[in-house]
XYZ file of C-alpha atoms in Angstrom:
732
model
C -78.464 48.260 -202.826
C -81.570 50.369 -202.986
C -84.616 49.175 -201.137
C -87.207 47.292 -203.177
C -90.699 48.477 -202.285
C -93.118 45.579 -201.852
C -96.793 45.696 -200.947
C -97.870 43.986 -197.733
C -100.900 41.714 -197.792
C -103.374 42.264 -195.023
C -102.853 39.582 -192.403
C -106.510 39.710 -191.493
C -107.212 37.174 -194.258
C -106.009 34.400 -192.045
C -108.503 35.286 -189.390
C -111.216 33.765 -191.544
C -110.693 30.092 -192.451
C -112.895 30.327 -195.530
C -110.743 33.053 -197.043
C -107.644 31.083 -196.150
C -108.930 28.120 -198.121
C -109.853 30.352 -201.063
C -106.440 31.981 -201.061
C -104.708 28.632 -201.034
C -106.837 27.365 -203.890
C -106.597 30.537 -205.931
C -102.867 30.494 -205.935
C -102.964 26.865 -205.819
C -100.931 24.263 -206.702
C -97.511 23.833 -206.468
C -94.670 24.154 -208.345
C -93.488 21.931 -211.069
C -93.460 18.277 -210.201
C -90.533 17.341 -208.018
C -87.851 16.058 -210.301
C -86.660 12.549 -209.594
C -82.976 12.602 -208.693
C -81.659 9.857 -210.943
C -78.264 8.308 -210.437
C -77.125 9.671 -213.812
C -77.363 13.277 -212.580
C -74.115 15.238 -212.979
C -72.284 16.730 -209.970
C -68.962 18.551 -209.574
C -68.252 18.913 -205.846
C -67.122 15.372 -204.970
C -64.030 15.379 -207.207
C -63.780 18.892 -208.560
C -64.939 17.895 -212.054
C -68.195 16.781 -213.668
C -69.226 13.170 -213.133
C -72.374 11.128 -212.673
C -73.900 11.103 -209.208
C -73.510 7.362 -208.801
C -69.801 7.588 -209.727
C -69.043 10.359 -207.221
C -66.599 9.224 -204.496
C -68.735 10.640 -201.680
C -72.236 10.639 -200.210
C -73.859 13.459 -202.105
C -77.363 14.895 -202.469
C -78.531 17.403 -205.053
C -81.295 19.968 -204.545
C -82.346 21.196 -207.980
C -83.685 24.594 -208.917
C -87.093 23.021 -209.588
C -87.177 21.673 -206.027
C -86.049 25.004 -204.571
C -88.810 26.830 -206.422
C -91.361 24.783 -204.483
C -90.243 26.236 -201.210
C -90.257 29.554 -199.468
C -87.074 29.955 -197.524
C -85.207 32.753 -195.843
C -81.728 31.274 -195.777
C -79.607 28.307 -196.789
C -80.499 26.275 -193.694
C -84.217 26.379 -194.489
C -83.494 25.403 -198.117
C -81.694 22.232 -196.980
C -83.792 21.215 -193.986
C -85.202 18.080 -195.673
C -81.921 16.649 -197.028
C -80.893 13.359 -195.439
C -78.045 13.615 -192.933
C -78.789 17.290 -192.211
C -80.354 18.735 -189.065
C -81.023 22.484 -188.936
C -83.281 22.522 -185.858
C -80.691 21.701 -183.206
C -80.306 25.315 -182.195
C -81.485 28.839 -182.979
C -79.179 31.840 -183.228
C -79.876 35.241 -181.735
C -81.106 36.545 -185.088
C -83.575 33.668 -185.408
C -81.433 31.948 -188.030
C -80.643 28.234 -188.079
C -77.305 26.442 -188.215
C -76.525 23.456 -190.449
C -75.326 20.252 -188.793
C -74.289 17.190 -190.813
C -74.154 13.647 -189.450
C -74.216 14.807 -185.844
C -71.227 17.123 -186.242
C -71.413 20.717 -184.919
C -72.374 23.350 -187.480
C -68.896 24.922 -187.526
C -67.670 21.752 -189.281
C -69.771 22.551 -192.389
C -68.015 24.423 -195.215
C -70.221 26.590 -197.451
C -69.137 27.375 -201.019
C -70.586 29.304 -203.939
C -69.314 27.875 -207.232
C -66.492 26.239 -205.307
C -65.425 29.481 -203.565
C -65.476 29.874 -199.782
C -68.046 32.124 -198.157
C -67.141 31.316 -194.543
C -64.891 34.035 -193.043
C -61.558 32.847 -191.622
C -61.736 35.376 -188.775
C -64.405 35.737 -186.087
C -66.440 38.684 -187.331
C -69.715 37.636 -185.687
C -68.838 36.585 -182.111
C -71.228 35.795 -179.274
C -73.798 33.638 -181.045
C -74.251 35.320 -184.422
C -72.491 32.801 -186.694
C -75.804 31.660 -188.219
C -76.183 35.102 -189.826
C -73.764 33.915 -192.526
C -76.294 31.396 -193.899
C -78.568 34.234 -195.030
C -75.895 35.737 -197.311
C -76.568 33.526 -200.352
C -77.452 34.262 -203.996
C -81.155 34.713 -204.800
C -83.097 31.589 -205.738
C -83.460 32.661 -209.368
C -79.658 32.646 -209.764
C -79.145 29.140 -208.322
C -78.898 26.155 -210.670
C -78.629 23.561 -207.899
C -77.147 22.943 -204.453
C -74.792 20.008 -203.969
C -74.488 18.619 -200.445
C -71.565 16.344 -199.575
C -71.974 14.551 -196.272
C -68.600 13.661 -194.781
C -65.097 15.189 -194.754
C -63.736 16.762 -197.937
C -60.552 18.351 -196.587
C -58.491 16.630 -199.301
C -60.038 18.953 -201.890
C -61.213 21.920 -199.843
C -58.926 22.114 -196.800
C -59.937 23.393 -193.365
C -63.574 23.526 -192.161
C -64.707 20.733 -194.508
C -64.616 18.269 -191.609
C -68.333 17.523 -191.405
C -69.323 18.165 -194.996
C -69.509 20.648 -197.856
C -72.399 22.645 -199.307
C -71.690 23.978 -202.788
C -74.195 26.428 -204.294
C -73.906 26.182 -208.081
C -75.153 29.298 -209.873
C -76.595 29.422 -213.387
C -74.342 29.939 -216.390
C -74.639 33.050 -218.535
C -77.470 32.558 -221.033
C -76.901 32.608 -224.796
C -80.075 34.695 -225.260
C -81.390 37.524 -223.139
C -83.915 36.520 -220.525
C -84.656 36.624 -216.847
C -87.242 36.542 -214.112
C -88.799 38.590 -211.336
C -90.220 36.927 -208.246
C -92.427 38.500 -205.555
C -93.354 36.680 -202.357
C -95.091 37.345 -199.079
C -96.124 35.484 -195.928
C -99.315 35.753 -193.913
C -98.989 34.262 -190.403
C -102.273 33.229 -188.833
C -101.024 34.477 -185.468
C -100.382 38.195 -185.683
C -97.626 38.146 -183.070
C -95.415 36.263 -185.541
C -93.837 38.674 -188.010
C -94.937 38.639 -191.648
C -92.320 38.615 -194.402
C -91.978 40.041 -197.909
C -89.412 39.025 -200.496
C -88.443 40.116 -203.996
C -85.709 38.923 -206.360
C -84.646 39.298 -209.974
C -82.330 37.602 -212.445
C -81.189 38.857 -215.850
C -78.764 37.118 -218.191
C -77.734 37.309 -221.835
C -75.024 38.051 -224.398
C -73.404 41.432 -224.900
C -71.632 40.018 -227.939
C -72.842 36.681 -229.279
C -70.650 33.688 -228.316
C -67.994 36.013 -226.865
C -69.152 38.264 -224.038
C -72.051 37.630 -221.639
C -73.516 39.261 -218.538
C -75.609 38.100 -215.579
C -77.142 40.436 -212.976
C -78.930 39.166 -209.859
C -80.441 40.669 -206.735
C -82.836 40.046 -203.871
C -84.409 41.669 -200.845
C -86.160 40.101 -197.878
C -88.026 41.972 -195.129
C -89.422 40.443 -191.983
C -91.578 42.284 -189.475
C -90.752 42.043 -185.798
C -92.178 39.187 -183.790
C -94.094 40.246 -180.700
C -94.237 36.848 -178.980
C -94.206 37.468 -175.245
C -92.996 34.887 -172.716
C -95.460 33.754 -170.052
C -95.106 34.981 -166.505
C -92.082 33.390 -164.895
C -89.934 33.169 -168.049
C -87.411 35.909 -168.752
C -87.579 37.525 -172.186
C -83.917 36.533 -172.678
C -85.057 32.894 -172.838
C -86.803 33.690 -176.148
C -83.788 35.398 -177.699
C -83.750 34.232 -181.325
C -87.209 32.654 -181.084
C -88.971 36.021 -181.296
C -86.699 37.713 -183.862
C -86.734 41.483 -184.366
C -87.458 43.354 -187.575
C -84.866 42.514 -190.210
C -83.873 43.155 -193.803
C -81.666 41.113 -196.153
C -80.290 42.527 -199.390
C -77.999 41.146 -202.077
C -76.777 42.314 -205.478
C -74.354 40.587 -207.813
C -73.115 40.428 -211.392
C -71.023 38.080 -213.508
C -69.198 38.910 -216.744
C -67.999 36.049 -218.943
C -65.559 36.357 -221.841
C -65.009 33.485 -224.297
C -62.088 34.594 -226.510
C -61.942 31.203 -228.241
C -63.620 27.833 -228.044
C -62.758 25.963 -224.860
C -61.425 29.027 -223.003
C -63.406 31.211 -220.614
C -62.520 34.216 -218.468
C -64.987 35.425 -215.867
C -65.380 38.207 -213.325
C -67.916 37.916 -210.498
C -68.819 40.541 -207.888
C -71.318 40.183 -205.066
C -72.434 42.237 -202.095
C -74.841 41.149 -199.362
C -75.971 42.537 -196.039
C -78.461 41.726 -193.330
C -79.758 44.338 -190.891
C -81.516 43.704 -187.556
C -83.350 46.084 -185.230
C -81.988 45.944 -181.671
C -83.899 48.828 -180.097
C -85.684 46.391 -177.780
C -82.500 44.536 -176.804
C -83.567 41.501 -178.857
C -79.976 40.746 -179.908
C -78.015 42.168 -176.992
C -78.172 44.615 -174.094
C -78.074 48.216 -175.290
C -75.330 50.483 -174.008
C -76.280 52.597 -170.994
C -79.819 51.124 -170.852
C -81.535 48.736 -168.464
C -83.469 46.600 -170.940
C -85.986 45.504 -168.316
C -86.976 48.907 -166.953
C -85.795 51.229 -169.730
C -83.903 53.321 -167.196
C -80.452 54.683 -167.966
C -77.257 53.060 -166.661
C -73.545 53.883 -166.674
C -72.490 50.610 -168.330
C -71.865 49.882 -171.991
C -72.682 46.237 -172.739
C -71.415 46.221 -176.318
C -74.548 46.658 -178.474
C -76.003 49.538 -180.502
C -79.663 49.841 -181.515
C -79.061 48.229 -184.933
C -76.814 45.387 -186.091
C -75.619 44.669 -189.602
C -73.710 41.754 -191.135
C -72.006 42.495 -194.454
C -70.098 40.479 -197.026
C -68.460 41.762 -200.208
C -66.683 39.450 -202.620
C -65.034 39.832 -206.004
C -63.473 36.971 -207.965
C -61.589 36.642 -211.241
C -61.115 33.271 -212.911
C -60.128 31.265 -215.968
C -61.298 27.882 -217.220
C -59.711 26.320 -220.240
C -59.347 23.038 -222.105
C -55.660 22.463 -222.775
C -53.860 19.622 -224.490
C -52.933 18.158 -221.110
C -56.336 18.563 -219.505
C -58.779 21.011 -217.931
C -57.231 23.965 -216.091
C -59.145 26.169 -213.637
C -57.652 29.121 -211.783
C -59.199 31.909 -209.725
C -58.361 34.653 -207.268
C -61.007 35.705 -204.746
C -61.051 38.674 -202.398
C -63.639 38.649 -199.593
C -64.502 41.176 -196.906
C -66.801 40.394 -193.971
C -67.850 42.927 -191.366
C -70.227 43.268 -188.431
C -71.599 46.694 -187.523
C -73.593 47.664 -184.475
C -71.221 46.236 -181.854
C -69.623 48.727 -179.470
C -66.686 48.842 -177.055
C -68.083 47.636 -173.703
C -67.076 49.039 -170.348
C -65.401 45.786 -169.284
C -62.890 46.105 -172.134
C -61.236 49.115 -170.427
C -59.042 49.265 -167.370
C -60.127 52.897 -166.971
C -63.894 52.880 -166.432
C -64.075 56.570 -167.407
C -62.371 56.117 -170.763
C -64.157 58.346 -173.343
C -64.022 55.531 -175.926
C -66.503 53.420 -173.954
C -69.580 52.835 -176.122
C -67.894 53.809 -179.384
C -68.208 51.600 -182.466
C -66.289 48.319 -182.279
C -64.450 47.379 -185.455
C -65.125 43.755 -186.484
C -63.746 42.966 -189.920
C -62.158 40.073 -191.777
C -60.485 40.212 -195.193
C -59.064 37.322 -197.182
C -57.458 36.877 -200.573
C -57.355 33.328 -201.926
C -55.702 31.951 -205.038
C -56.815 28.546 -206.345
C -55.513 26.480 -209.258
C -56.467 22.983 -210.367
C -55.533 20.810 -213.333
C -57.533 17.697 -214.223
C -55.567 15.529 -216.623
C -56.125 12.015 -218.015
C -53.288 9.534 -217.585
C -53.845 6.838 -220.156
C -57.318 5.414 -220.545
C -58.046 4.467 -216.922
C -56.659 7.268 -214.726
C -57.842 10.809 -214.181
C -55.414 12.894 -212.112
C -56.287 16.132 -210.308
C -53.466 18.413 -209.141
C -54.096 21.632 -207.270
C -52.759 24.372 -205.083
C -54.207 27.079 -202.852
C -52.739 30.146 -201.190
C -54.690 32.305 -198.727
C -53.827 35.485 -196.866
C -56.245 36.456 -194.096
C -56.492 39.393 -191.711
C -59.064 39.918 -188.959
C -59.501 43.114 -186.946
C -61.332 43.441 -183.624
C -61.546 46.731 -181.770
C -61.503 45.069 -178.327
C -58.021 43.436 -178.437
C -56.489 46.640 -179.819
C -57.419 48.422 -176.579
C -54.970 46.215 -174.663
C -52.034 46.332 -177.029
C -53.339 43.804 -179.543
C -53.167 44.218 -183.289
C -54.787 42.771 -186.385
C -54.844 38.967 -186.473
C -53.038 37.699 -189.560
C -52.407 34.298 -191.058
C -51.153 32.815 -194.290
C -51.744 29.288 -195.532
C -50.752 27.368 -198.619
C -51.690 23.910 -199.786
C -50.907 21.296 -202.426
C -53.175 18.381 -203.242
C -53.350 15.470 -205.645
C -56.153 13.016 -206.282
C -56.368 10.196 -208.794
C -59.423 8.338 -210.015
C -58.419 4.892 -211.275
C -60.877 2.820 -213.289
C -59.650 -0.608 -212.252
C -62.312 -2.217 -214.431
C -65.289 -0.835 -216.301
C -67.367 -1.268 -213.149
C -64.852 -0.641 -210.326
C -63.246 2.738 -209.612
C -60.766 3.631 -206.861
C -60.081 7.224 -205.787
C -57.091 8.169 -203.676
C -56.114 11.670 -202.615
C -53.679 13.529 -200.386
C -53.490 17.177 -199.369
C -50.843 19.078 -197.452
C -51.772 22.375 -195.748
C -49.138 24.656 -194.254
C -50.198 27.258 -191.688
C -47.838 30.009 -190.528
C -48.921 29.468 -186.901
C -49.179 25.702 -186.319
C -47.247 24.235 -189.260
C -48.244 21.480 -191.666
C -51.163 19.068 -191.809
C -51.857 16.055 -194.062
C -55.385 15.057 -195.202
C -55.643 11.727 -197.080
C -58.683 9.910 -198.403
C -59.441 6.637 -200.217
C -62.735 5.613 -201.832
C -64.156 2.737 -203.893
C -67.163 2.817 -206.224
C -68.428 -0.509 -207.613
C -71.227 -0.608 -210.178
C -72.245 -4.194 -209.575
C -74.993 -3.899 -212.236
C -76.636 -1.080 -214.159
C -79.065 -0.762 -211.256
C -76.934 -1.309 -208.123
C -73.889 0.685 -207.017
C -71.891 0.064 -203.846
C -69.508 2.704 -202.532
C -67.455 3.389 -199.432
C -64.272 4.903 -198.130
C -62.216 6.483 -195.391
C -61.054 10.088 -195.167
C -59.339 12.504 -192.836
C -60.689 15.972 -192.182
C -59.437 18.912 -190.160
C -60.552 22.295 -188.915
C -58.009 24.974 -188.082
C -58.688 27.370 -185.192
C -60.073 30.766 -186.153
C -57.301 33.266 -186.833
C -58.116 35.224 -183.647
C -58.333 32.121 -181.407
C -54.574 31.450 -181.643
C -53.492 34.987 -180.743
C -52.177 35.869 -177.310
C -54.126 38.210 -175.025
C -57.717 39.485 -175.118
C -59.668 38.489 -178.230
C -63.203 39.465 -177.166
C -65.869 39.536 -174.467
C -68.940 37.402 -173.726
C -71.859 37.591 -171.297
C -73.187 40.918 -172.619
C -69.721 42.460 -172.436
C -68.945 41.317 -168.889
C -66.451 38.454 -169.320
C -63.071 38.621 -171.047
C -62.145 35.975 -173.632
C -58.465 35.134 -174.136
C -56.680 33.587 -177.082
C -54.520 30.468 -176.829
C -51.444 30.257 -179.109
C -51.101 26.540 -178.276
C -54.328 25.543 -180.022
C -54.023 22.812 -182.651
C -56.369 21.900 -185.516
C -59.270 19.559 -184.781
C -58.915 16.299 -186.706
C -61.497 13.728 -187.782
C -61.339 10.268 -189.316
C -64.498 9.210 -191.107
C -65.647 6.004 -192.725
C -68.788 5.253 -194.696
C -70.379 2.429 -196.662
C -73.266 3.088 -198.996
C -75.615 1.593 -201.562
C -77.472 3.219 -204.479
C -80.233 1.407 -206.360
C -82.069 2.603 -209.464
C -84.524 0.256 -211.184
C -84.297 2.510 -214.272
C -88.072 2.901 -214.183
C -88.472 5.790 -211.740
C -87.559 4.162 -208.410
C -84.302 5.065 -206.628
C -83.067 4.071 -203.174
C -80.006 4.862 -201.092
C -78.596 3.679 -197.769
C -75.394 4.793 -196.045
C -73.712 3.826 -192.774
C -71.236 6.360 -191.371
C -68.850 6.814 -188.450
C -66.865 9.926 -187.469
C -64.081 10.070 -184.895
C -63.010 13.581 -183.786
C -59.744 14.279 -181.970
C -58.378 17.450 -180.340
C -61.803 19.087 -180.241
C -61.552 22.753 -179.287
C -63.521 23.493 -176.121
C -64.324 27.098 -175.152
C -65.504 28.965 -172.046
C -62.860 27.395 -169.767
C -62.263 29.716 -166.801
C -58.851 30.906 -165.724
C -59.442 29.552 -162.207
C -59.803 25.999 -163.542
C -57.210 23.232 -163.396
C -56.571 23.794 -167.121
C -55.378 27.385 -166.583
C -53.004 28.575 -169.337
C -50.064 30.965 -168.966
C -52.014 33.603 -170.890
C -54.345 33.991 -167.895
C -51.673 35.889 -165.971
C -52.820 39.426 -165.243
C -56.476 38.724 -165.969
C -59.372 37.947 -163.573
C -60.242 34.334 -162.776
C -63.553 34.807 -164.601
C -61.730 35.281 -167.913
C -62.199 32.348 -170.293
C -60.161 30.662 -173.002
C -60.261 27.700 -175.414
C -58.129 24.582 -175.577
C -57.893 21.188 -177.299
C -59.352 18.854 -174.705
C -62.169 16.595 -175.820
C -62.749 13.860 -178.340
C -66.015 12.931 -179.967
C -67.732 10.293 -182.054
C -70.799 10.250 -184.259
C -72.329 7.325 -186.100
C -75.547 6.598 -187.895
C -77.604 5.522 -190.887
C -79.067 7.509 -193.792
C -81.933 6.164 -195.925
C -83.564 7.746 -198.959
C -86.074 6.776 -201.634
C -87.842 8.400 -204.588
C -90.576 6.738 -206.605
C -92.557 7.813 -209.654
C -95.936 6.176 -209.033
C -97.501 7.336 -212.307
C -97.213 10.266 -214.710
C -99.273 12.307 -212.206
C -98.004 11.008 -208.870
C -94.540 10.776 -207.300
C -93.114 10.592 -203.803
C -89.853 10.897 -201.924
C -88.771 10.184 -198.358
C -85.632 10.057 -196.251
C -84.671 9.115 -192.718
C -81.515 9.699 -190.671
C -80.570 7.983 -187.433
C -77.668 9.657 -185.611
C -75.982 9.147 -182.269
C -72.883 10.729 -180.761
C -70.600 10.960 -177.742
C -68.455 13.722 -176.309
C -65.555 12.274 -174.323
C -63.455 14.174 -171.778
C -60.460 12.423 -170.232
C -61.925 9.036 -171.100
C -65.377 9.795 -169.642
C -68.505 10.275 -171.779
C -69.788 13.676 -170.654
C -72.531 14.250 -173.229
C -73.381 14.463 -176.931
C -71.145 16.009 -179.577
C -73.947 18.239 -180.892
C -77.655 19.042 -180.541
C -78.645 16.794 -183.458
C -81.781 14.724 -182.888
C -81.367 10.940 -183.005
C -84.262 10.538 -185.463
C -84.992 12.945 -188.354
C -87.285 12.115 -191.291
C -89.273 13.739 -194.072
C -91.627 12.578 -196.831
C -93.199 14.372 -199.794
C -96.129 13.357 -202.014
C -96.492 15.170 -205.365
C -99.553 15.309 -207.621
C -99.454 16.913 -211.062
C -102.869 16.425 -212.697
C -101.925 18.413 -215.815
C -99.287 20.739 -217.244
C -100.707 23.751 -215.391
C -101.395 22.469 -211.889
C -99.150 20.844 -209.317
C -99.626 20.111 -205.613
C -97.523 18.592 -202.878
C -97.885 17.506 -199.275
C -94.833 17.216 -197.045
C -94.401 15.701 -193.591
C -91.330 16.213 -191.423
C -90.410 14.616 -188.122
C -87.675 15.514 -185.646
C -87.193 13.320 -182.598
C -86.197 14.436 -179.140
C -82.805 16.103 -178.600
C -80.639 17.022 -175.635
C -81.731 19.738 -173.224
C -78.259 20.206 -171.735
C -74.729 19.730 -173.078
C -73.795 17.430 -170.222
C -74.990 13.851 -169.717
C -77.278 13.311 -166.684
C -74.390 12.212 -164.450
C -72.383 15.329 -165.350
C -75.094 17.960 -164.780
C -75.159 20.602 -162.080
C -77.768 20.240 -159.354
C -79.998 22.875 -161.009
C -79.716 21.196 -164.414
C -80.377 17.768 -162.924
C -83.565 19.005 -161.236
C -84.871 20.509 -164.489
C -83.910 17.398 -166.449
C -85.627 15.118 -163.955
C -88.844 17.090 -164.397
C -88.691 17.823 -168.126
C -86.373 15.301 -169.760
C -84.960 15.993 -173.215
C -86.495 18.473 -175.631
C -89.593 16.893 -177.153
C -89.855 15.583 -180.691
C -92.523 16.794 -183.082
C -94.073 16.313 -186.542
C -95.181 18.989 -189.012
C -97.227 18.996 -192.212
C -96.877 21.483 -195.088
C -99.148 21.813 -198.129
C -98.230 23.541 -201.372
C -99.654 24.174 -204.825
C -98.903 26.125 -207.990
C -100.714 27.183 -211.114
C -99.071 28.118 -214.401
C -101.156 31.131 -215.376
C -99.361 31.495 -218.711
C -96.144 30.387 -220.317
C -94.239 33.021 -218.347
C -96.236 33.479 -215.126
C -96.580 30.971 -212.293
C -98.530 31.538 -209.071
C -97.673 29.438 -206.009
C -98.875 29.044 -202.469
C -97.679 27.114 -199.438
C -99.286 26.573 -196.060
C -96.499 25.949 -193.579
C -97.319 24.124 -190.346
C -100.676 23.066 -191.751
C -102.004 21.741 -188.413
C -100.782 24.825 -186.505
C -98.428 23.022 -184.125
C -97.809 25.227 -181.074
C -94.161 25.298 -179.982
C -94.688 27.784 -177.187
C -95.841 25.248 -174.620
C -94.440 25.452 -171.117
C -94.449 23.344 -167.963
C -94.186 24.709 -164.422
C -91.722 22.970 -162.095
C -91.712 24.298 -158.523
C -92.885 27.687 -159.748
C -90.414 27.920 -162.621
C -91.605 27.581 -166.208
C -89.732 25.550 -168.824
C -90.332 24.991 -172.530
C -91.039 21.552 -173.955
C -89.328 22.274 -177.290
C -86.413 24.614 -176.620
C -83.982 25.623 -173.917
C -83.159 29.338 -173.813
C -80.122 31.078 -172.435
C -76.871 32.379 -173.924
C -77.708 30.207 -176.931
C -80.960 28.429 -177.728
C -81.166 24.670 -178.021
C -83.996 23.471 -180.215
C -86.308 25.752 -182.128
C -89.836 27.105 -182.272
C -91.323 27.067 -185.766
C -93.956 29.644 -186.599
C -97.607 28.690 -186.425
C -99.739 28.147 -189.519
C -98.535 30.542 -192.209
C -99.599 31.084 -195.805
C -96.822 31.950 -198.243
C -97.793 33.397 -201.648
C -95.442 33.692 -204.605
C -95.576 35.042 -208.155
C -92.825 34.198 -210.641
C -92.676 36.135 -213.924
C -90.206 35.093 -216.622
C -89.242 37.052 -219.698
């Protein structure tokens, strides 16, 4: 995709508070009034077909396009950061991106879909702490109709990886008349050391032949300048990895062609390409080959990183949707390719330290072809049966294993599932489902679920159920021999063919209340029990040594099924229309967890904070102006993986002095003005009170952060200081 040139706005404006206030007012007021999420809203992700939100057999939240237009966000995690049950601030990746954790489950248990199609690669194409890069490869805002978030396992419908929850990005349908939009955005950080950003996107949709053939084209580009935040004396720059991200660029381009040969039948073809590029010349992402990043002097060691990294995804899908006499049939075939560029073959990967291939490009690719089919058919007047199948063929290639006799990692899976929704009475519905997945490496797996929805009155709905979820190991994890390196290319990682899928059993009980006059409330209790959790970084000199360690150094590491875990908590949400001009919404999530090893609680299952809350107040004085004020709170979270009694002496000393990572509260203010029927100007001040996350405490001469813990991966996060975000949306 060609670069989109965008003008930069002089950051000096923010040096003068008066001009900051004028800029905020001039662009002022926010977006359209936040739409109240009524219980009659239609969703598709909970059962695979359209149904009212209150009838959905799952805990589900919907983020509408109107709500998304209020925000400025770089990736999917930022777009969902204020949804109940979600925590995106538990950790920060090396690229500065955020991971998405649901109900205290690790982020790898969250399945991300676009129109029901997987975007998560089956193979490990972004090893060593770059998995969060995938959340930036999403369609542009202007192409998104809504985002549906299901909290809790959905393996019965979606298979592996849907153990913690599902995020389904629903894109807009092809328009019956030609139209579109162009959106330009830019950020102005008050503190110049925090990189400014510029963003542009477009959307065009309309008929090629009326009522028969339609076309949609979409695209976006996001640039962020490098952050120059420097650590104080006594803190290594590596401790800020991900918190001071380098210069980056995100690009996406996609198109969808829809053919309607006759009423009730639709054929579609969708193609999408996306890539994200990061500058690594200053070793922000990893140690450069043959360079000492501290002194700049040359070395003889290749650590596995080039001066630029790129994460790519290409996807093409062909599908059919038709209304038949027996029901609604949907079929599709999707081919996806994921690749990481900018990784190299490190010295440690070779037995011959003079091998001429040292430092050459490392191939990291994953390809998958998936066929899906689903039939939704009524059985009498009170049953709605869904039958489906899925077949997937996946191949992952890594240049490191091939050096030691390895080959491409391949796997095939197929699945059958059935789910029935039974209307026992007009107010009571029972849903039961069962899925069987067959994997060519570890065999078959069953995923059942059962759910009840009871509309006690027009205003009160009670719902609850139990479900089983599972997550299969990555295709490369179950291969024998070397599958990669960690520690800046210094430590070998081995596969383990004996790995089994992780399994969870989840229960929930919820309540939805709508007074039918603009006030909605929800409350949900949940409990997750995880078995056979895959634990990595186990050394070959440990008591758990596997046979695959033979011939490799004791420092080599591997993964195995060893731990169990539990999470439990409460989710609360409310929305209230106070008057035609005023409305508000708030949610709160309380989460706790345990990680259990051989019957002993050794820590938490994830980095999720125990208390997370947000609240938004909207004011729309007239049809042109809108403003909003949002508060968010994140309580303290763990500093170390291990519980206090399981820490090393060094960790225990730091924990005794610092405790857990501190909690914090932030305020954001936004406004928009409808300049004309087709032009809207918006502005947002993020971190209104300029909360400083780069605060450190000295303990015996060593400095530690109050809000994050750096290292191989970063726990916690450091939000930017006060930043003004300006946006212009032009429709045509």
